[in-house]
Short mmCIF file of C-alpha atoms and ligand atoms in Angstrom, two decimals:
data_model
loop_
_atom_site.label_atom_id
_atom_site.label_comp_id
_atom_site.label_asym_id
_atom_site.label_seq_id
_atom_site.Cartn_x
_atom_site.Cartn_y
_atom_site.Cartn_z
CA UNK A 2 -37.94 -46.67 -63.63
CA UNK A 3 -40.63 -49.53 -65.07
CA UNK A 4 -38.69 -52.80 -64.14
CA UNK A 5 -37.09 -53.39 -60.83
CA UNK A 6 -35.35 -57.15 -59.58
CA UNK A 7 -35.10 -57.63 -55.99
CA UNK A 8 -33.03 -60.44 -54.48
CA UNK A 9 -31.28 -62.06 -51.72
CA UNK A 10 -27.05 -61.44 -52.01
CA UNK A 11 -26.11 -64.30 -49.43
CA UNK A 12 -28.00 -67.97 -48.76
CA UNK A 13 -31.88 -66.57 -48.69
CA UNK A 14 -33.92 -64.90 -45.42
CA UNK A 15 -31.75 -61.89 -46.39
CA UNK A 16 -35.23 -60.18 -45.36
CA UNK A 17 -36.44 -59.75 -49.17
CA UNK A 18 -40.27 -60.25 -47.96
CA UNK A 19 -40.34 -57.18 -45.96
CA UNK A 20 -38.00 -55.21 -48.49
CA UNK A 21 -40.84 -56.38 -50.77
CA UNK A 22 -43.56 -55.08 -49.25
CA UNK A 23 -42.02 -51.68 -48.32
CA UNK A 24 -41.72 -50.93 -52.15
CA UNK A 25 -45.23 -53.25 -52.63
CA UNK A 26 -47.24 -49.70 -52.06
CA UNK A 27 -45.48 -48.11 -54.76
CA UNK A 28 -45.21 -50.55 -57.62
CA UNK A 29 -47.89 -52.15 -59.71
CA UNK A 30 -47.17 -55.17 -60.37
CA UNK A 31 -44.92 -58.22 -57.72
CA UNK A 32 -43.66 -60.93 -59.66
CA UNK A 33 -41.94 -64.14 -58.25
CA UNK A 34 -39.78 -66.02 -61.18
CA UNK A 35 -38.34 -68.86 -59.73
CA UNK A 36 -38.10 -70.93 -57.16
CA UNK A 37 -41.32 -72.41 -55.07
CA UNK A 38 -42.55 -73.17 -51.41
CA UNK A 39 -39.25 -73.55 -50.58
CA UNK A 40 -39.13 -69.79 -49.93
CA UNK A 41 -40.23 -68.42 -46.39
CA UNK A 42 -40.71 -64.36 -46.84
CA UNK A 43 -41.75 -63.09 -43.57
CA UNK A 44 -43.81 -59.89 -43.47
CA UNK A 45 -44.75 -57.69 -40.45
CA UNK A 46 -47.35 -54.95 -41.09
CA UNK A 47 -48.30 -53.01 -37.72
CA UNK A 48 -49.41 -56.22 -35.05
CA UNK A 49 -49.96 -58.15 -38.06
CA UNK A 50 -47.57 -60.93 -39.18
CA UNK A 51 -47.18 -62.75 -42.25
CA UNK A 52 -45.18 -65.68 -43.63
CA UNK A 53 -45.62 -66.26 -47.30
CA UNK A 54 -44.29 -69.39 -49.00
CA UNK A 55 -45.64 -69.55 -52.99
CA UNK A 56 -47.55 -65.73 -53.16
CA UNK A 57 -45.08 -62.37 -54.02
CA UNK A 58 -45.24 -60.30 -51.23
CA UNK A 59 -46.54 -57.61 -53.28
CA UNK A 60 -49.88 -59.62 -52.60
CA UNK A 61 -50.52 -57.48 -49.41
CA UNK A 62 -50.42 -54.20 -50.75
CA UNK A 63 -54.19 -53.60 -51.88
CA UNK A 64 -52.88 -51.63 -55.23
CA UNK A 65 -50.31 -54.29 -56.29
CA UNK A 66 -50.92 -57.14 -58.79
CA UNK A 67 -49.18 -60.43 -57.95
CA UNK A 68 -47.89 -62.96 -60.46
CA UNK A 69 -46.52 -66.06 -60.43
CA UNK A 70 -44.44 -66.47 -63.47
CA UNK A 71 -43.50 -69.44 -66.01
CA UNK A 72 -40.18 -69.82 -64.03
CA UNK A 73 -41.61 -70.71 -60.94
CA UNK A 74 -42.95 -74.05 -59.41
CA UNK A 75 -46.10 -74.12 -58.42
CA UNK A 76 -48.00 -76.58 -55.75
CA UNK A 77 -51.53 -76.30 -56.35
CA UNK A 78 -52.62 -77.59 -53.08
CA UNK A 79 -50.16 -74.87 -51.11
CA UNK A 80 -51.13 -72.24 -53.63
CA UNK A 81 -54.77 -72.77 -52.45
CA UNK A 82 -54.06 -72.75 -48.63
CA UNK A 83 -52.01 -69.84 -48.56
CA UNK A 84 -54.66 -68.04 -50.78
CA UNK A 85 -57.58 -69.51 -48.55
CA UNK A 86 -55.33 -68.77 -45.41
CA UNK A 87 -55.28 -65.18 -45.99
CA UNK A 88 -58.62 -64.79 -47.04
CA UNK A 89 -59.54 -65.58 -43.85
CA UNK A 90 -57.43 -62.30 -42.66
CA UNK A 91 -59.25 -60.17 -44.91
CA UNK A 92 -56.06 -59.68 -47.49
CA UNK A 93 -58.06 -59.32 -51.23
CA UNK A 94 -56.37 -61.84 -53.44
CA UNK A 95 -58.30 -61.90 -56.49
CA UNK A 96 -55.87 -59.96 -58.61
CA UNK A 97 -53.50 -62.63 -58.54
CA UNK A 98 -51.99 -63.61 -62.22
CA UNK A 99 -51.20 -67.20 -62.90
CA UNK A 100 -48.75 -68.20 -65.66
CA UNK A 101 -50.03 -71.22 -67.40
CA UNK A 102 -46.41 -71.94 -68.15
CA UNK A 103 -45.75 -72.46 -64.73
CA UNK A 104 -44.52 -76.00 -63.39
CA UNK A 105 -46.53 -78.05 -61.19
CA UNK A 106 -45.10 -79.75 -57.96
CA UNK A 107 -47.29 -83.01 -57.77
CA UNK A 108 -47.28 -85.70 -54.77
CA UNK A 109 -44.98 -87.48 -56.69
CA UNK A 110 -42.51 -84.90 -56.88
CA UNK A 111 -42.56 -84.57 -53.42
CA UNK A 112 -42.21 -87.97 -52.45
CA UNK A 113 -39.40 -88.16 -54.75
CA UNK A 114 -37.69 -85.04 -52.83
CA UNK A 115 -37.81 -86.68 -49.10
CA UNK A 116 -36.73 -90.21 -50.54
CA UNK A 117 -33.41 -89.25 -52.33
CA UNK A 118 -32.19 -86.73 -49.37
CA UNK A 119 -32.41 -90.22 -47.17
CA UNK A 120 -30.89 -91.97 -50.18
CA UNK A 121 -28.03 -89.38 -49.59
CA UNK A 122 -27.62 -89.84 -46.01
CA UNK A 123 -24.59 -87.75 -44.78
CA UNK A 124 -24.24 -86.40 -48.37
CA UNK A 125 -27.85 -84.87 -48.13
CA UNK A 126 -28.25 -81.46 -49.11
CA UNK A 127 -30.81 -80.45 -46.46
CA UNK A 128 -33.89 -79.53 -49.38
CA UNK A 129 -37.39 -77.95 -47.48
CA UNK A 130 -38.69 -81.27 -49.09
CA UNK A 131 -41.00 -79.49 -50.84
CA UNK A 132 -40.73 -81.75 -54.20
CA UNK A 133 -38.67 -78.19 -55.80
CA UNK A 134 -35.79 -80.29 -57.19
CA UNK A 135 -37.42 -83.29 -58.73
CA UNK A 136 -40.15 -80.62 -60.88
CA UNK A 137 -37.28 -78.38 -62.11
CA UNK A 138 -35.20 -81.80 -63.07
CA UNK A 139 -38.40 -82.91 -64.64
CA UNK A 140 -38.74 -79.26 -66.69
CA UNK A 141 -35.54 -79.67 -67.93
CA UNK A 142 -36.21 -83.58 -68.90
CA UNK A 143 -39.60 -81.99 -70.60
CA UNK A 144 -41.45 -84.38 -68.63
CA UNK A 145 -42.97 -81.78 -66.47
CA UNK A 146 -46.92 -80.92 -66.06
CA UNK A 147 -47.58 -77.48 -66.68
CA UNK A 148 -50.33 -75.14 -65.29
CA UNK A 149 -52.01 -74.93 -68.57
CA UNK A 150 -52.24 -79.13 -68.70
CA UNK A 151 -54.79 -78.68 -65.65
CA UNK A 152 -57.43 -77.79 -68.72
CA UNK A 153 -56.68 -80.71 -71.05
CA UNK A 154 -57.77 -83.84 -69.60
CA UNK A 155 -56.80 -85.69 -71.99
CA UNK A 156 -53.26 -84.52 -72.36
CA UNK A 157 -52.72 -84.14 -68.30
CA UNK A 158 -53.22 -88.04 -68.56
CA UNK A 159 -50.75 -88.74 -71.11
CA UNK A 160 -47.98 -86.93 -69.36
CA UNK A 161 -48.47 -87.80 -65.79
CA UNK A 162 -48.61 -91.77 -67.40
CA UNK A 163 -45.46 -90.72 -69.04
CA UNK A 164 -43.51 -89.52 -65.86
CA UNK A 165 -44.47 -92.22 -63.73
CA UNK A 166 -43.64 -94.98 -66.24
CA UNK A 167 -40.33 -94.35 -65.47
CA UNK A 168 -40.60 -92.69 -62.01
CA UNK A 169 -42.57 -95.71 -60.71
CA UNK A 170 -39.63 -98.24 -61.37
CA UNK A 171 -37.32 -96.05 -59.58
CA UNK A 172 -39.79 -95.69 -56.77
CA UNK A 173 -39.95 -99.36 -56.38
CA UNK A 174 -37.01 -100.80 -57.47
CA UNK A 175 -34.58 -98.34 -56.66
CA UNK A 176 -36.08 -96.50 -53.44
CA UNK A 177 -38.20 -99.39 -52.40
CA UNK A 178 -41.31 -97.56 -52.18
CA UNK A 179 -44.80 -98.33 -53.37
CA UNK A 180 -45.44 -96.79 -56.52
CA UNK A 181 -47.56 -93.90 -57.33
CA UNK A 182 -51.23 -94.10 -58.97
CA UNK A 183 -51.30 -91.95 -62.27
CA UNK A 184 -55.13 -92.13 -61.73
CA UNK A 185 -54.90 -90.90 -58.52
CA UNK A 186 -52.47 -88.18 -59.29
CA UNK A 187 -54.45 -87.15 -62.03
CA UNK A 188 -57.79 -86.81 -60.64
CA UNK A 189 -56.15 -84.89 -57.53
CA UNK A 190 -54.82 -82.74 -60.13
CA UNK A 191 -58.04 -82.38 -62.04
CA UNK A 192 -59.96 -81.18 -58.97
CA UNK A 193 -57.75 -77.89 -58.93
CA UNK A 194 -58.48 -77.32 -62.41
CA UNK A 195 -61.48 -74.92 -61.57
CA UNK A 196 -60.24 -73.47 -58.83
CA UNK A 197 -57.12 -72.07 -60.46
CA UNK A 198 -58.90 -71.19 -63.83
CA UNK A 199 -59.65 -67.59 -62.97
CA UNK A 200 -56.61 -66.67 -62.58
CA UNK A 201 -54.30 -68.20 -65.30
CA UNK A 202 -53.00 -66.05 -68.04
CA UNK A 203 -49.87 -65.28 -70.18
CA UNK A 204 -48.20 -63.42 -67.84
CA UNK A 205 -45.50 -62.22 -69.90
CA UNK A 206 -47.60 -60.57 -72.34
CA UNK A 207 -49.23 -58.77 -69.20
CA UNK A 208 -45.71 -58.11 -67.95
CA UNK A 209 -44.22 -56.52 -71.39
CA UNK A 210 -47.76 -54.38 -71.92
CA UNK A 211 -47.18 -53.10 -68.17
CA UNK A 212 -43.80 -51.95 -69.03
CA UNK A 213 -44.35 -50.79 -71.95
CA UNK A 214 -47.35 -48.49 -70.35
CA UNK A 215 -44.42 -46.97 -67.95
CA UNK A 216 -45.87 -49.35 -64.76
CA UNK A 217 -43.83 -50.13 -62.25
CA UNK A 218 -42.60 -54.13 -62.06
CA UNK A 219 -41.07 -55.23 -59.56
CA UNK A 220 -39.17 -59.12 -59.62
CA UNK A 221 -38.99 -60.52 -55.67
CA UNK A 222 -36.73 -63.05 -55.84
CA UNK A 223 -36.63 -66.77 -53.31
CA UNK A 224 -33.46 -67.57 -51.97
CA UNK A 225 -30.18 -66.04 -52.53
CA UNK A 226 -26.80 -65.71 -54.71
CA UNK A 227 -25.28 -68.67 -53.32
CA UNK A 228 -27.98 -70.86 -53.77
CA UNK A 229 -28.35 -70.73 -57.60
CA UNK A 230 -27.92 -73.70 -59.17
CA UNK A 231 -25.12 -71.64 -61.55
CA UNK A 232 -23.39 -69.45 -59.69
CA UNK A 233 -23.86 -70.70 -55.81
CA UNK A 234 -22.04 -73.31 -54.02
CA UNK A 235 -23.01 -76.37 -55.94
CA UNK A 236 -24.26 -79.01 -55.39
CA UNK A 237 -25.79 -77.41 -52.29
CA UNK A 238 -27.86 -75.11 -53.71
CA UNK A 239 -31.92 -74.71 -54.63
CA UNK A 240 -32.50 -75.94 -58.36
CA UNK A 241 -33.51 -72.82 -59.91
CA UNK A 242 -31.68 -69.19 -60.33
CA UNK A 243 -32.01 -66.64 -57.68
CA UNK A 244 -29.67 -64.77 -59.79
CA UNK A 245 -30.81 -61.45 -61.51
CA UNK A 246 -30.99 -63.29 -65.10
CA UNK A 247 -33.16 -65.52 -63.65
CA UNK A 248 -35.80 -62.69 -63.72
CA UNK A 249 -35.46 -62.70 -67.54
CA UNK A 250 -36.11 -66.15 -67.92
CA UNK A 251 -38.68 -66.57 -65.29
CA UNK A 252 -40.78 -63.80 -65.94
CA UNK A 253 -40.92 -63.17 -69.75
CA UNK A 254 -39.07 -59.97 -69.93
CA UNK A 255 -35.41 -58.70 -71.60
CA UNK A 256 -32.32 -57.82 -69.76
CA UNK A 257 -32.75 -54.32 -71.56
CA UNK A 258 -36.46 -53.93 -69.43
CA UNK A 259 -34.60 -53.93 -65.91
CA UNK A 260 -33.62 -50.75 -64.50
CA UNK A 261 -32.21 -51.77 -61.35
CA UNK A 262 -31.39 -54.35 -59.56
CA UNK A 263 -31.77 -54.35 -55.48
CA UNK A 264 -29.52 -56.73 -53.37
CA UNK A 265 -31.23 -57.81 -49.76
CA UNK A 266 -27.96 -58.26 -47.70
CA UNK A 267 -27.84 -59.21 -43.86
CA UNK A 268 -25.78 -57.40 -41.82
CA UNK A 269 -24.20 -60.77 -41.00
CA UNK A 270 -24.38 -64.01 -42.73
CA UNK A 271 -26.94 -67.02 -42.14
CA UNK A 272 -27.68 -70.45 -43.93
CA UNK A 273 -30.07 -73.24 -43.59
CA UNK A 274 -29.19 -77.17 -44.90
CA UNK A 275 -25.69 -78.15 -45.95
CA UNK A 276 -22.73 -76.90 -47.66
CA UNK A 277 -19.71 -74.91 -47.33
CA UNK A 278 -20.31 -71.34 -45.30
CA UNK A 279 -17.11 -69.97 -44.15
CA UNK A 280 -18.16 -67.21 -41.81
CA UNK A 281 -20.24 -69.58 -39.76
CA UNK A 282 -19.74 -69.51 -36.11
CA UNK A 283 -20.25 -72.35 -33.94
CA UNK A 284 -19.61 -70.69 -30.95
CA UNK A 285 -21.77 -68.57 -28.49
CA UNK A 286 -21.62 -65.68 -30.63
CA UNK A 287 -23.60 -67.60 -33.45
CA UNK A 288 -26.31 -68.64 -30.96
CA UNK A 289 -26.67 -64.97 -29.28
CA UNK A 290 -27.13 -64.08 -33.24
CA UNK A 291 -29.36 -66.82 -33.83
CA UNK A 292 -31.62 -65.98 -30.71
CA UNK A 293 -31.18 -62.20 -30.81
CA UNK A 294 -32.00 -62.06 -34.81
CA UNK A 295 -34.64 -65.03 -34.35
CA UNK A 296 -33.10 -67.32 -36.98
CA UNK A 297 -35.40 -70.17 -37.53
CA UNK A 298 -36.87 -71.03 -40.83
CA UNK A 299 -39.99 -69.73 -41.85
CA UNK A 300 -40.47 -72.97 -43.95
CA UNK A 301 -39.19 -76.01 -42.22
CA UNK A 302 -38.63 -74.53 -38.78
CA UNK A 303 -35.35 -75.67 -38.71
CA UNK A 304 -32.48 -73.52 -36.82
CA UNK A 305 -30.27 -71.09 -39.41
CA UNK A 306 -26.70 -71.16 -38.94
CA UNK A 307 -25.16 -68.03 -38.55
CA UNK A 308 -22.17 -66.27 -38.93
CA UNK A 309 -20.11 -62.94 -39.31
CA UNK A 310 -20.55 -60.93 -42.42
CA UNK A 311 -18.58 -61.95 -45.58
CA UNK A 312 -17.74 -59.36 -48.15
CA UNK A 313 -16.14 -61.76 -50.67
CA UNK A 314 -19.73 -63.30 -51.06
CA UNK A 315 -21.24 -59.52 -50.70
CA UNK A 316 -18.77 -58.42 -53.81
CA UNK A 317 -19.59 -61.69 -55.51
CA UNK A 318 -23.30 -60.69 -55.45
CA UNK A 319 -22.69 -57.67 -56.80
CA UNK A 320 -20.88 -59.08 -59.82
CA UNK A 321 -22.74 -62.00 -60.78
CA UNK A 322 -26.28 -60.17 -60.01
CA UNK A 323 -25.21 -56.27 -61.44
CA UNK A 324 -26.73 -54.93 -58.35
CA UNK A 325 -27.39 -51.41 -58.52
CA UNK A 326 -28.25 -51.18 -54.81
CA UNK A 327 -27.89 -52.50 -51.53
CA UNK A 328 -30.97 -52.96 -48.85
CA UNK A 329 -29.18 -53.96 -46.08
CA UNK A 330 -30.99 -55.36 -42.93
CA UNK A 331 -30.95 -56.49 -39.89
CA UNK A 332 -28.19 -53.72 -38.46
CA UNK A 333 -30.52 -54.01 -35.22
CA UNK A 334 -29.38 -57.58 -34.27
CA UNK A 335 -25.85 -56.21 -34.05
CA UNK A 336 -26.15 -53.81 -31.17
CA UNK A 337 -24.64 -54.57 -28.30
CA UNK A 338 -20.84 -55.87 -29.52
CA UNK A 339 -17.83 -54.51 -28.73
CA UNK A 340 -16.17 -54.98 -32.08
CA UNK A 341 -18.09 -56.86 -35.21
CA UNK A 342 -15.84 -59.12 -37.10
CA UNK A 343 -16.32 -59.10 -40.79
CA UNK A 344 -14.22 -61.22 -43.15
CA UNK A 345 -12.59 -59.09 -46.09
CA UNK A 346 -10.61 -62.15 -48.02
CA UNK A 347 -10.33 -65.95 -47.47
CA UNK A 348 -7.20 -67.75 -46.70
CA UNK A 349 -6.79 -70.96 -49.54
CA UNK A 350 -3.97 -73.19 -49.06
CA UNK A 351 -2.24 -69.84 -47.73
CA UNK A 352 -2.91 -67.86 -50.12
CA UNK A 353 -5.06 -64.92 -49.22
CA UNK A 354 -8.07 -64.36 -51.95
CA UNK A 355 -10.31 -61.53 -52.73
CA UNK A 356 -12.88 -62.82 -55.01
CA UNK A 357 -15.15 -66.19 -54.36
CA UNK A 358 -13.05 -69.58 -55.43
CA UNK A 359 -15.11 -70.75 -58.40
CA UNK A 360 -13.66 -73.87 -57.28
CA UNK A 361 -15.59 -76.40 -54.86
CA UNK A 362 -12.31 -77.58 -52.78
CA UNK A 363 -10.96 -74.12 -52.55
CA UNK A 364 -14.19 -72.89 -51.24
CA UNK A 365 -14.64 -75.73 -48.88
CA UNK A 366 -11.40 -75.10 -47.48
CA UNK A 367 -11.37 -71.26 -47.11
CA UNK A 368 -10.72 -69.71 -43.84
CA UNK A 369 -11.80 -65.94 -43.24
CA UNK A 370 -9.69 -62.69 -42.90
CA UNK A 371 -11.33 -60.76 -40.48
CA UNK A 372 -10.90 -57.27 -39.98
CA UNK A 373 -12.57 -55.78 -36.89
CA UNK A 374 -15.15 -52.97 -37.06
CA UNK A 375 -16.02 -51.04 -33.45
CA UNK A 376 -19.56 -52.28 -32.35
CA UNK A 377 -21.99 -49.88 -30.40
CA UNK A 378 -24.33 -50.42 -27.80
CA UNK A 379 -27.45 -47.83 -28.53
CA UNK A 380 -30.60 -48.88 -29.51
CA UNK A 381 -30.89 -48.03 -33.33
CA UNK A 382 -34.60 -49.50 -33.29
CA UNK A 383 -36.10 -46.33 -33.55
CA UNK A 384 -33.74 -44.73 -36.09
CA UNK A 385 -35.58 -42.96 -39.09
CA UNK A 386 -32.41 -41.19 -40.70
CA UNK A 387 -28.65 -42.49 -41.33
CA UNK A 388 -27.69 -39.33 -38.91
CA UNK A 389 -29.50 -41.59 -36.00
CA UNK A 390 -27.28 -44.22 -35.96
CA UNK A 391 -24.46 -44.10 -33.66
CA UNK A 392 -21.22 -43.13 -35.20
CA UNK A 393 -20.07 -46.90 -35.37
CA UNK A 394 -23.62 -48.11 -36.69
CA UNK A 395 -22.86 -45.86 -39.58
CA UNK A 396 -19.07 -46.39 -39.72
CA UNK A 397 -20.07 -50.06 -40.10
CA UNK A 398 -22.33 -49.23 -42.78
CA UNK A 399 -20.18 -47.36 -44.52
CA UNK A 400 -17.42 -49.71 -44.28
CA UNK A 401 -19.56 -52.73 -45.34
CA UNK A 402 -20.90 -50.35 -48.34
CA UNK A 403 -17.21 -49.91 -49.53
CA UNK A 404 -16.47 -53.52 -49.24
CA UNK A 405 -19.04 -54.72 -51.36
CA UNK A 406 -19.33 -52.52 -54.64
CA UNK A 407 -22.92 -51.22 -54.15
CA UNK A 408 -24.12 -48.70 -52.73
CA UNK A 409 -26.18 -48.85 -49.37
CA UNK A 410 -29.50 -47.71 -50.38
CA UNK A 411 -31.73 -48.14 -47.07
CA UNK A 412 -30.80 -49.95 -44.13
CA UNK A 413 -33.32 -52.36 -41.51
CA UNK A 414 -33.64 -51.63 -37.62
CA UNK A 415 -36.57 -53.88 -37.40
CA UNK A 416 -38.82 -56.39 -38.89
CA UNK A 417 -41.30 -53.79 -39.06
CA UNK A 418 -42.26 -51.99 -42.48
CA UNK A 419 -41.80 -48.56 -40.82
CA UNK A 420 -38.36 -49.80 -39.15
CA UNK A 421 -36.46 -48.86 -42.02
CA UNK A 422 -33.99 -45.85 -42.77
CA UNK A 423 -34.10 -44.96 -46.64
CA UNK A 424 -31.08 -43.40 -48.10
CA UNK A 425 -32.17 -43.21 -51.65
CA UNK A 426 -35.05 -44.06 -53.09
CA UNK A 427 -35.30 -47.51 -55.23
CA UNK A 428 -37.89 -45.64 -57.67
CA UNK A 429 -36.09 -42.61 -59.09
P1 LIG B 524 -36.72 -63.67 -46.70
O1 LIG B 524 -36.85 -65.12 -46.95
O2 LIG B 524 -35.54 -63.07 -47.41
O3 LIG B 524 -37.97 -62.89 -46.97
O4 LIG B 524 -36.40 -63.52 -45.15
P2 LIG B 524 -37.14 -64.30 -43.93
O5 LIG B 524 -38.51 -63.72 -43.77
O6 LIG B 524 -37.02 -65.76 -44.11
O7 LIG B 524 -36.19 -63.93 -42.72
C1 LIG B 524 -35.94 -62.62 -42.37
C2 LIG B 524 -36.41 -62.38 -40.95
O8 LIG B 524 -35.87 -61.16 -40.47
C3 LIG B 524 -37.91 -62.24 -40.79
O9 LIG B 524 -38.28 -62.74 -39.55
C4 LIG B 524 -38.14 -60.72 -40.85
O10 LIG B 524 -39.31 -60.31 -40.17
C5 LIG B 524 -36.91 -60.25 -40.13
N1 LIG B 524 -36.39 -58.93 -40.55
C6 LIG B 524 -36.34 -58.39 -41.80
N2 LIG B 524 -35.67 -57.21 -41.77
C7 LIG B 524 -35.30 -57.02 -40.48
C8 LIG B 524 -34.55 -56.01 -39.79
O11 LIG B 524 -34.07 -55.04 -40.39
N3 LIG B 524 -34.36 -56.17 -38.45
C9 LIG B 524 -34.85 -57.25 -37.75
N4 LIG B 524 -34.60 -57.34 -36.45
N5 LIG B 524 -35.56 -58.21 -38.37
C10 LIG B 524 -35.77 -58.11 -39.71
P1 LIG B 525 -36.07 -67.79 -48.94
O1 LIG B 525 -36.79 -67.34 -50.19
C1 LIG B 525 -32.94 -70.27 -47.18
C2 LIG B 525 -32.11 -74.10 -49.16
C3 LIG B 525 -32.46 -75.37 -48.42
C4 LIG B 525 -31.39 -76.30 -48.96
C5 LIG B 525 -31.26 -75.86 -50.41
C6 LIG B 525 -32.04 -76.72 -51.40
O2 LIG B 525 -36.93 -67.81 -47.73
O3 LIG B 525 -34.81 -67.03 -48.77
P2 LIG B 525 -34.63 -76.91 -51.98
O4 LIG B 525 -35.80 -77.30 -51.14
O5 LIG B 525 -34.74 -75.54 -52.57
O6 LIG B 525 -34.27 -77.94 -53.02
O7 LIG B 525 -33.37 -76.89 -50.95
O8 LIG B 525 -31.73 -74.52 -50.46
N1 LIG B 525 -33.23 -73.13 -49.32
C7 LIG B 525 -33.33 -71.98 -48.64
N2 LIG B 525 -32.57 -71.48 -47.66
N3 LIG B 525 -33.99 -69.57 -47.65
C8 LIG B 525 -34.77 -70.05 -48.65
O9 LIG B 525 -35.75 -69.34 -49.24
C9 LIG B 525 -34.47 -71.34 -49.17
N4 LIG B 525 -35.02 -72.13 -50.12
C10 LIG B 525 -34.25 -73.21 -50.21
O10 LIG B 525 -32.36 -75.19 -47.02
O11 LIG B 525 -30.16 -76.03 -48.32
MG1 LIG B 526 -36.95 -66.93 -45.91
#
């Protein structure tokens, strides 16, 4: 069982940071592929709590290398904080592998976020601001600085001149902004140069060599399904993919090297920023689910929006991702209902559908089908086995399991590592 992907089935904060460090104990290598500081992956170990933006959660189990791969985006100055910032709490992070492949997120690209979301006014997207759209738009227009560029001068000056030549005029003409020093950038950018050195590498060719030497690998996603810039709800979605083949690309490695691939699913639905979530509640049951399962961004701070549980985006996940297995958390937060809503099919025009409209309209438009499930009122915090769980806890879990083409492999009561109930194990 060498290669395993982790990642999030609905909008992100599916809880994949503390799914990630429960397995971080047993594997030998964390690796993120995609995505940047946009993610928020909170993990609790005993009193201790940690929020992890840019590192793989892997990072705080002592035996566990962590990599960054080629796929992700990488902001130097964060990368150093969050390294420095746990440090300071004693957490070793000198293992950590750099891809020199990797994207950088400059000021620039930053800047460049926060002034086209107020360019977009009520069209906005809601982006952390975090610059993650502009550097994976500037990958693709091979304009990008890479990790490696940190170590050429030379060459680090030529292609930050040649992205702000053009970025510049759109800075100032377009956006009315002042434009950007390429000196400035560049010398801000040269002083990380040392700092990172030590721990740059080809990752992939540590990644395949790992696999091939039967270690365990495991992928931790940022964000979720419906976020990919593919197969979510575009165009409100992250720029990067989420999605299981995003792994592949991100990391280095072959579809044929992945084993399985581990959904993190909430036991009911959130989303932060705009776009089209048709489970959301706006009522006092979303609030009593947004202060009971504290939904607030780890990020940006910014309230979630939460709904019922969806099973057409559940089944979605499971088809676009090939998830093998379900972790599915959060059960906890639902105590206390009489009976849990959870939508089985959309309405579209009046037509009743089973499987995610591919099309934008038909998905903005889409009412849910709700079926009820019977709630319970026990405290399931302190559950260690499936035969714990009141009889509607596990009806609901074996309901949802049914619904969404996957099976339910272990199941959160708490934010806690230990508040988990495993059903089967992820490493078999
Ligand atoms: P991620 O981005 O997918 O890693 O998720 P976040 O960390 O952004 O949000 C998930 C939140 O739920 C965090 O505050 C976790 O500590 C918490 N959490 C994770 N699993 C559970 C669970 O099973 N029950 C409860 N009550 N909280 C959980
Ligand atoms: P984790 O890994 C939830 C959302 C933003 C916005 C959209 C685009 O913690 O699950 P971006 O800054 O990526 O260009 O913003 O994506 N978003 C997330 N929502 N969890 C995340 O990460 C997210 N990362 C980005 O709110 O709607
Ligand atoms: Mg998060």
């Amino acid at each position: 069982m060498p290669a395993l992907v982790l990642l999030g089935a609905q909008w992100g904060d599916e809880g994949k940071g503390k799914a990630t460090d429960l397995l971080g104990g047993s594997v030998d290598y964390v690796v993120r592929f995609q995505g940047g500081n946009n993610a928020g992956h909170t993990v609790v170990v005993g009193d201790q709590k940690y929020a992890l933006h840019l590192l793989p959660s892997g990072i705080l189990s002592p035996g566990c290398t962590p990599v960054i791969g080629n796929g992700v985006v990488v902001d130097p100055a964060v990368l150093l904080s969050e390294l420095r910032g746990l440090n300071e709490r004693g957490v070793d992070t000198s293992k950590l592998l750099l891809s020199g492949n990797a994207h950088l997120i400059t000021p620039y690209h930053t800047e460049i976020d926060k002034v086209t979301e107020r360019f977009l006014g009520k069209r906005r997207i809601g982006t952390t601001g975090r610059g993650i759209g502009p550097t994976y738009a500037d990958k693709i227009n091979r304009v990008g600085i890479r990790v490696q560029d940190l170590f050429d001068e030379s060459i680090l000056r030529q292609k930050v001149d040649a992205a702000l030549d053009f970025k510049n005029q759109v800075l100032a003409k377009l956006y009315n902004r002042r434009s950007v020093s390429a000196e400035q950038v560049v010398e801000e950018l040269l002083g990380y140069a040392d700092q990172l050195a030590g721990y740059v590498c080809d990752t992939t060719l540590v990644l395949n060599d790992a696999i091939d030497d039967g270690k365990v690998v495991l992928f931790e996603g940022g964000q979720g399904t419906l976020l990919d810039v593919d197969h979510g709800t575009y165009p409100f979605v992250t720029s990067s993919n989420p999605t299981a083949g995003g792994a592949c690309t991100g990391a280095g490695v072959g579809p044929t090297r992945i084993s399985r691939v581990i959904g993190i699913l909430k036991a009911y639905t959130t989303r932060v920023g705009a776009g089209p979530f048709p489970t959301e509640l706006l009522d006092e049951d979303g609030e009593k689910l947004r202060t009971i399962g504290g939904e607030k961004g780890v990020t940006t701070g910014r309230d979630r929006r939460c709904g019922w549980f969806d099973a057409v985006i559940a089944r979605y996940a499971t088809r676009v991702n090939g998830l093998t297995d379900f972790f599915l958390t959060k059960l906890d937060v639902l105590t206390g209902w009489e009976r849990i809503p959870v939508c089985v099919a959309y309405e579209v025009e009046g037509r009743r559908v089973t499987e995610l409209p591919y099309n934008q309209s038909d998905f903005h438009h889409a009412k849910p089908v709700y079926e009820y499930l019977p709630g319970w009122s026990e405290d399931i915090t302190k559950a260690t086995s499936f035969a714990d769980l009141p009889k509607n806890a596990q009806g609901y879990v074996r309901a949802l399991e049914e619904m969404s083409g996957a099976p339910v492999s272990a199941i959160g009561v708490g934010p806690g590592r230990d508040e988990t109930i495993q059903l089967r194990s992820f490493l078999d």
